[in-house]
PDB file of C-alpha atoms in Angstrom:
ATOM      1  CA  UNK A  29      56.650 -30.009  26.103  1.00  0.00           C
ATOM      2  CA  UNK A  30      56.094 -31.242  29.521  1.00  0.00           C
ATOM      3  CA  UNK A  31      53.149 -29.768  31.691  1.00  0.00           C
ATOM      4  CA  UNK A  32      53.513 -27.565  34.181  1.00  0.00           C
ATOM      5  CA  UNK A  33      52.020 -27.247  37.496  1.00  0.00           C
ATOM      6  CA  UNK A  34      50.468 -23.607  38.056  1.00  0.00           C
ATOM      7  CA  UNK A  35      48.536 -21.701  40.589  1.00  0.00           C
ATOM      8  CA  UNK A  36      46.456 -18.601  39.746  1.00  0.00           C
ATOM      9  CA  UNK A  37      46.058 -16.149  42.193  1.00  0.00           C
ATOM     10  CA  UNK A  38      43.388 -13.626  41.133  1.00  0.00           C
ATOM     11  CA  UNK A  39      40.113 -11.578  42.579  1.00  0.00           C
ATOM     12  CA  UNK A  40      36.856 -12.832  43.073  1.00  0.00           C
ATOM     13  CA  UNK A  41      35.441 -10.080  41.062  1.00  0.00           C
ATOM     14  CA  UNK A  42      38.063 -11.308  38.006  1.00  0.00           C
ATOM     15  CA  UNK A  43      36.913 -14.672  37.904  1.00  0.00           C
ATOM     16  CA  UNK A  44      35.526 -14.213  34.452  1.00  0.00           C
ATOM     17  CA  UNK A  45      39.209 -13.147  32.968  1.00  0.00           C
ATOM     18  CA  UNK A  46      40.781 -16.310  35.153  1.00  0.00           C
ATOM     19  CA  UNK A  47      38.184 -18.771  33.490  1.00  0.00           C
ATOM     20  CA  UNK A  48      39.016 -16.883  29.924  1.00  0.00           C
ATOM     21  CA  UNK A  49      43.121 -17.258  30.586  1.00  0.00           C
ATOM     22  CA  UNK A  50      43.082 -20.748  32.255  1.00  0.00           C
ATOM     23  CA  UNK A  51      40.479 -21.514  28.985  1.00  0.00           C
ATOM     24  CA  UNK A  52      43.255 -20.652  26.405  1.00  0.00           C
ATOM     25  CA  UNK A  53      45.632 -23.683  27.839  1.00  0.00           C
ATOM     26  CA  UNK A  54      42.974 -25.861  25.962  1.00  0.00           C
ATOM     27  CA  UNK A  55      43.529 -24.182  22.232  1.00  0.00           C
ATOM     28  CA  UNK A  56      45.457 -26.475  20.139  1.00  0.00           C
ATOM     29  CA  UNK A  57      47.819 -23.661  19.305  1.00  0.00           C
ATOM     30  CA  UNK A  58      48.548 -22.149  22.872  1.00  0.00           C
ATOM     31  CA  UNK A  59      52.520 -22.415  23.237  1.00  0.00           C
ATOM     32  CA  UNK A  60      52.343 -24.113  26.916  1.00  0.00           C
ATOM     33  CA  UNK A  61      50.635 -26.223  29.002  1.00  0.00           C
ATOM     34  CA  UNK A  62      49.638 -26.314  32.537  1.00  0.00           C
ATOM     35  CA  UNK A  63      47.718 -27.906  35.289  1.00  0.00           C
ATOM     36  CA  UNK A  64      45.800 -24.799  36.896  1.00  0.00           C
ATOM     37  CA  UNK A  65      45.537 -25.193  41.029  1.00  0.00           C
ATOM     38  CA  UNK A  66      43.852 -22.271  41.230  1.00  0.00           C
ATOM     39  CA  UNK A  67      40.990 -21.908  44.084  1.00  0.00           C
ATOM     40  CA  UNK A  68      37.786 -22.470  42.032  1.00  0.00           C
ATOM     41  CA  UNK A  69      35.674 -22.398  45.188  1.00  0.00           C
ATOM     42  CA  UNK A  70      36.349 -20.578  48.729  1.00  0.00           C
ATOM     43  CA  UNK A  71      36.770 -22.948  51.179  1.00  0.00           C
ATOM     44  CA  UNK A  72      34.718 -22.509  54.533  1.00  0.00           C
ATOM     45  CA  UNK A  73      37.428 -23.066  57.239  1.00  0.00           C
ATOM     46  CA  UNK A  74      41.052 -23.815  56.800  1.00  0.00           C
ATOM     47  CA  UNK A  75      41.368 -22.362  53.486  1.00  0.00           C
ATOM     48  CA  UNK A  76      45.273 -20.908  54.316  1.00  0.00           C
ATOM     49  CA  UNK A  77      46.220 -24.328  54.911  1.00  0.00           C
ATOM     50  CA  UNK A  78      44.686 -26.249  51.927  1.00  0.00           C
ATOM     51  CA  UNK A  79      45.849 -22.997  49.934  1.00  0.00           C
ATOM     52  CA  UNK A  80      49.817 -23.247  51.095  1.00  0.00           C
ATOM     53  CA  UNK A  81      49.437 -27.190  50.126  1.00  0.00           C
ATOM     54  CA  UNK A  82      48.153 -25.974  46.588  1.00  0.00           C
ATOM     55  CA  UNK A  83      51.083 -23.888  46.538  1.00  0.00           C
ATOM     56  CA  UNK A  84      53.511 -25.700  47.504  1.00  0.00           C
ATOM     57  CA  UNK A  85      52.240 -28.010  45.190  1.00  0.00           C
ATOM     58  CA  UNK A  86      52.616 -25.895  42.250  1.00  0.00           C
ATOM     59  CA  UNK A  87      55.954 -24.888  39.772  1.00  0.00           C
ATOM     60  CA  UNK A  88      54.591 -21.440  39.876  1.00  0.00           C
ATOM     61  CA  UNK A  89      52.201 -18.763  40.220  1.00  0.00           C
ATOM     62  CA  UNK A  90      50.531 -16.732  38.314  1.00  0.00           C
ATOM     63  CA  UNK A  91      49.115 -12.982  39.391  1.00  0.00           C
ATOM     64  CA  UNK A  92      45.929 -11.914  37.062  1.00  0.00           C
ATOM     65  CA  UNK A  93      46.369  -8.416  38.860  1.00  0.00           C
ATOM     66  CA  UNK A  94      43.469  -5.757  38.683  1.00  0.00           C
ATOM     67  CA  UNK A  95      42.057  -3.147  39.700  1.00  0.00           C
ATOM     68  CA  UNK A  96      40.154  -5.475  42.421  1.00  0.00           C
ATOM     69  CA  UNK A  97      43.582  -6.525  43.687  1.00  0.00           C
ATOM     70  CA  UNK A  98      44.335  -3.983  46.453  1.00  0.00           C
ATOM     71  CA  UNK A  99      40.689  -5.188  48.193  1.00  0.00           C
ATOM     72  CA  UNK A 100      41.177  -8.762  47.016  1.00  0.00           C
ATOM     73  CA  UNK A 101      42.610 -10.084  50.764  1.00  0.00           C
ATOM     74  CA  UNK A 102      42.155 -13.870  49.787  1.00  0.00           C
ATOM     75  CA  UNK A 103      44.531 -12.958  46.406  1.00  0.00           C
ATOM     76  CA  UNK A 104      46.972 -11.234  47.831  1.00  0.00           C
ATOM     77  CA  UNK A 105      47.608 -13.829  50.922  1.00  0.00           C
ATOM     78  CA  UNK A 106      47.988 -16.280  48.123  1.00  0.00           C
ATOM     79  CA  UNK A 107      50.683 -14.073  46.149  1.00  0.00           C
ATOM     80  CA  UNK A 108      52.665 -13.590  49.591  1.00  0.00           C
ATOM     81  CA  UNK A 109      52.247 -17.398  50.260  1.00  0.00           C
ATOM     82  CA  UNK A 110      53.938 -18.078  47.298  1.00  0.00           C
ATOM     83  CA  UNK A 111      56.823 -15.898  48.133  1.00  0.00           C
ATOM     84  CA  UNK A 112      57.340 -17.112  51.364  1.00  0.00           C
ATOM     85  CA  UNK A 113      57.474 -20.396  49.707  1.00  0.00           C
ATOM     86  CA  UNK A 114      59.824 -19.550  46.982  1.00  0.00           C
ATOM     87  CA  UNK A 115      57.321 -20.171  44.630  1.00  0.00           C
ATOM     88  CA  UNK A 116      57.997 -18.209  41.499  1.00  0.00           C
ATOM     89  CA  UNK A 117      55.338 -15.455  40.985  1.00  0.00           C
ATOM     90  CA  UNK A 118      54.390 -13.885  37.736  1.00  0.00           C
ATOM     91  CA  UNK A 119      52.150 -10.682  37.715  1.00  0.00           C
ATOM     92  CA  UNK A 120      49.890 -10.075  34.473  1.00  0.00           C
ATOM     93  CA  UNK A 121      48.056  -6.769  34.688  1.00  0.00           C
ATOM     94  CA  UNK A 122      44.645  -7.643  32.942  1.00  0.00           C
ATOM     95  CA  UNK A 123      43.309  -3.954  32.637  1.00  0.00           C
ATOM     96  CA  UNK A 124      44.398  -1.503  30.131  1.00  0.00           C
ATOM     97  CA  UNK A 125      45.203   1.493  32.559  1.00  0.00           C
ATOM     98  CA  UNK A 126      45.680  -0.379  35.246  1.00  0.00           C
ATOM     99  CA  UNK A 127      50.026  -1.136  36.311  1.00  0.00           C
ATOM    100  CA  UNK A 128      49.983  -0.816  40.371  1.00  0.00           C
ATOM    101  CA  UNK A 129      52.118  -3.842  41.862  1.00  0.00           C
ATOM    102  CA  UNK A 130      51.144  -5.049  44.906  1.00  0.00           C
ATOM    103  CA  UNK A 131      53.738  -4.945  47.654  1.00  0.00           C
ATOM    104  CA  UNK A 132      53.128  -8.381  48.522  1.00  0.00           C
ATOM    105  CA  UNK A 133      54.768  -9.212  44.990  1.00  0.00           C
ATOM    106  CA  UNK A 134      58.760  -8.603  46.414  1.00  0.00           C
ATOM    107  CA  UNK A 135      60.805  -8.304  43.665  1.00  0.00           C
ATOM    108  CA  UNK A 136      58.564 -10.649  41.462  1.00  0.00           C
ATOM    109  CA  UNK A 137      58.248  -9.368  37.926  1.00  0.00           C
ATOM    110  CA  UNK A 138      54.649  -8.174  36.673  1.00  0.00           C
ATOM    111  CA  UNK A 139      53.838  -7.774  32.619  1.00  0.00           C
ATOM    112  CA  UNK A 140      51.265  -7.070  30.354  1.00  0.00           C
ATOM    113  CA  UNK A 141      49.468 -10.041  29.425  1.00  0.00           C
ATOM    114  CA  UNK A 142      50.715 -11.431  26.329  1.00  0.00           C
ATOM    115  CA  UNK A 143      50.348 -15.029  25.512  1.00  0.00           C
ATOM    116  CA  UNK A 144      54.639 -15.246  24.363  1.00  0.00           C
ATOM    117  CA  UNK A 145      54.968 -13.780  27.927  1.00  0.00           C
ATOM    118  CA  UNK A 146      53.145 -16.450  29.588  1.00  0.00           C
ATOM    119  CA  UNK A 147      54.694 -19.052  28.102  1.00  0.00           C
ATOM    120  CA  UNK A 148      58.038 -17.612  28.872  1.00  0.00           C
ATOM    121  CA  UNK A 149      57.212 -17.550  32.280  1.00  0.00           C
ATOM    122  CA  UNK A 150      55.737 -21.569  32.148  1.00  0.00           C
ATOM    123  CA  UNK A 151      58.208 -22.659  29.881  1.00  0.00           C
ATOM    124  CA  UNK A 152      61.333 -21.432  32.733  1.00  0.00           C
ATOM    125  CA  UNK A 153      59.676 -23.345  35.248  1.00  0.00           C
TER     126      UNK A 153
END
């Protein structure tokens, strides 16, 4: 199975969960791979441009959507990036009670996180 290339777009305040999902690409039994260009760090000046580059860079992105996502600015730049790219965008609602797409998303599917789900998504890249 070839690796793919991946950007997660996600919430400051849901850094935790990103570190926990891009974690599980590591388990020996996970049913994809990918290389995770997500933005670990904010950058200081520029950030849209080196951010589009990451993007454009990428197979396709993935949407940890929350709760924090309305307020999340930086996130949902990055999800509209990718679809003014054509980058293919997958949302994954990571709360319970939580299903409100963002507008930003277009027509861009958004699921309950399941790991078969991801690697659905990966694997069509």
């Amino acid at each position: 199975m070839a690796t793919k290339v991946v950007f997660i777009a996600f919430a400051k305040e849901d850094e935790g969960t990103r570190n926990l999902f891009t974690g599980q690409r590591v388990n020996p039994s996970t049913p994809f791979e990918f290389t995770d260009m997500s933005v670990k760090q904010p950058y200081s000046s520029e950030w849209k441009e080196k951010v589009r580059t990451r993007i454009r860079r990428s197979q396709g992105v993935i949407a940890l959507l929350s709760s924090n996502t309305p307020a999340a600015t930086g996130q949902l730049w990055e999800i509209s990036c990718a679809v003014e790219e054509g980058v293919p965008v997958h949302g994954i609602w990571i709360e319970d009670n939580y299903r409100t797409k963002p507008k930003e998303m277009g027509s861009s599917p958004c699921k309950v996180w399941t790991w078969a789900g991801v690697a659905d998504f990966i694997d069509g890249l």
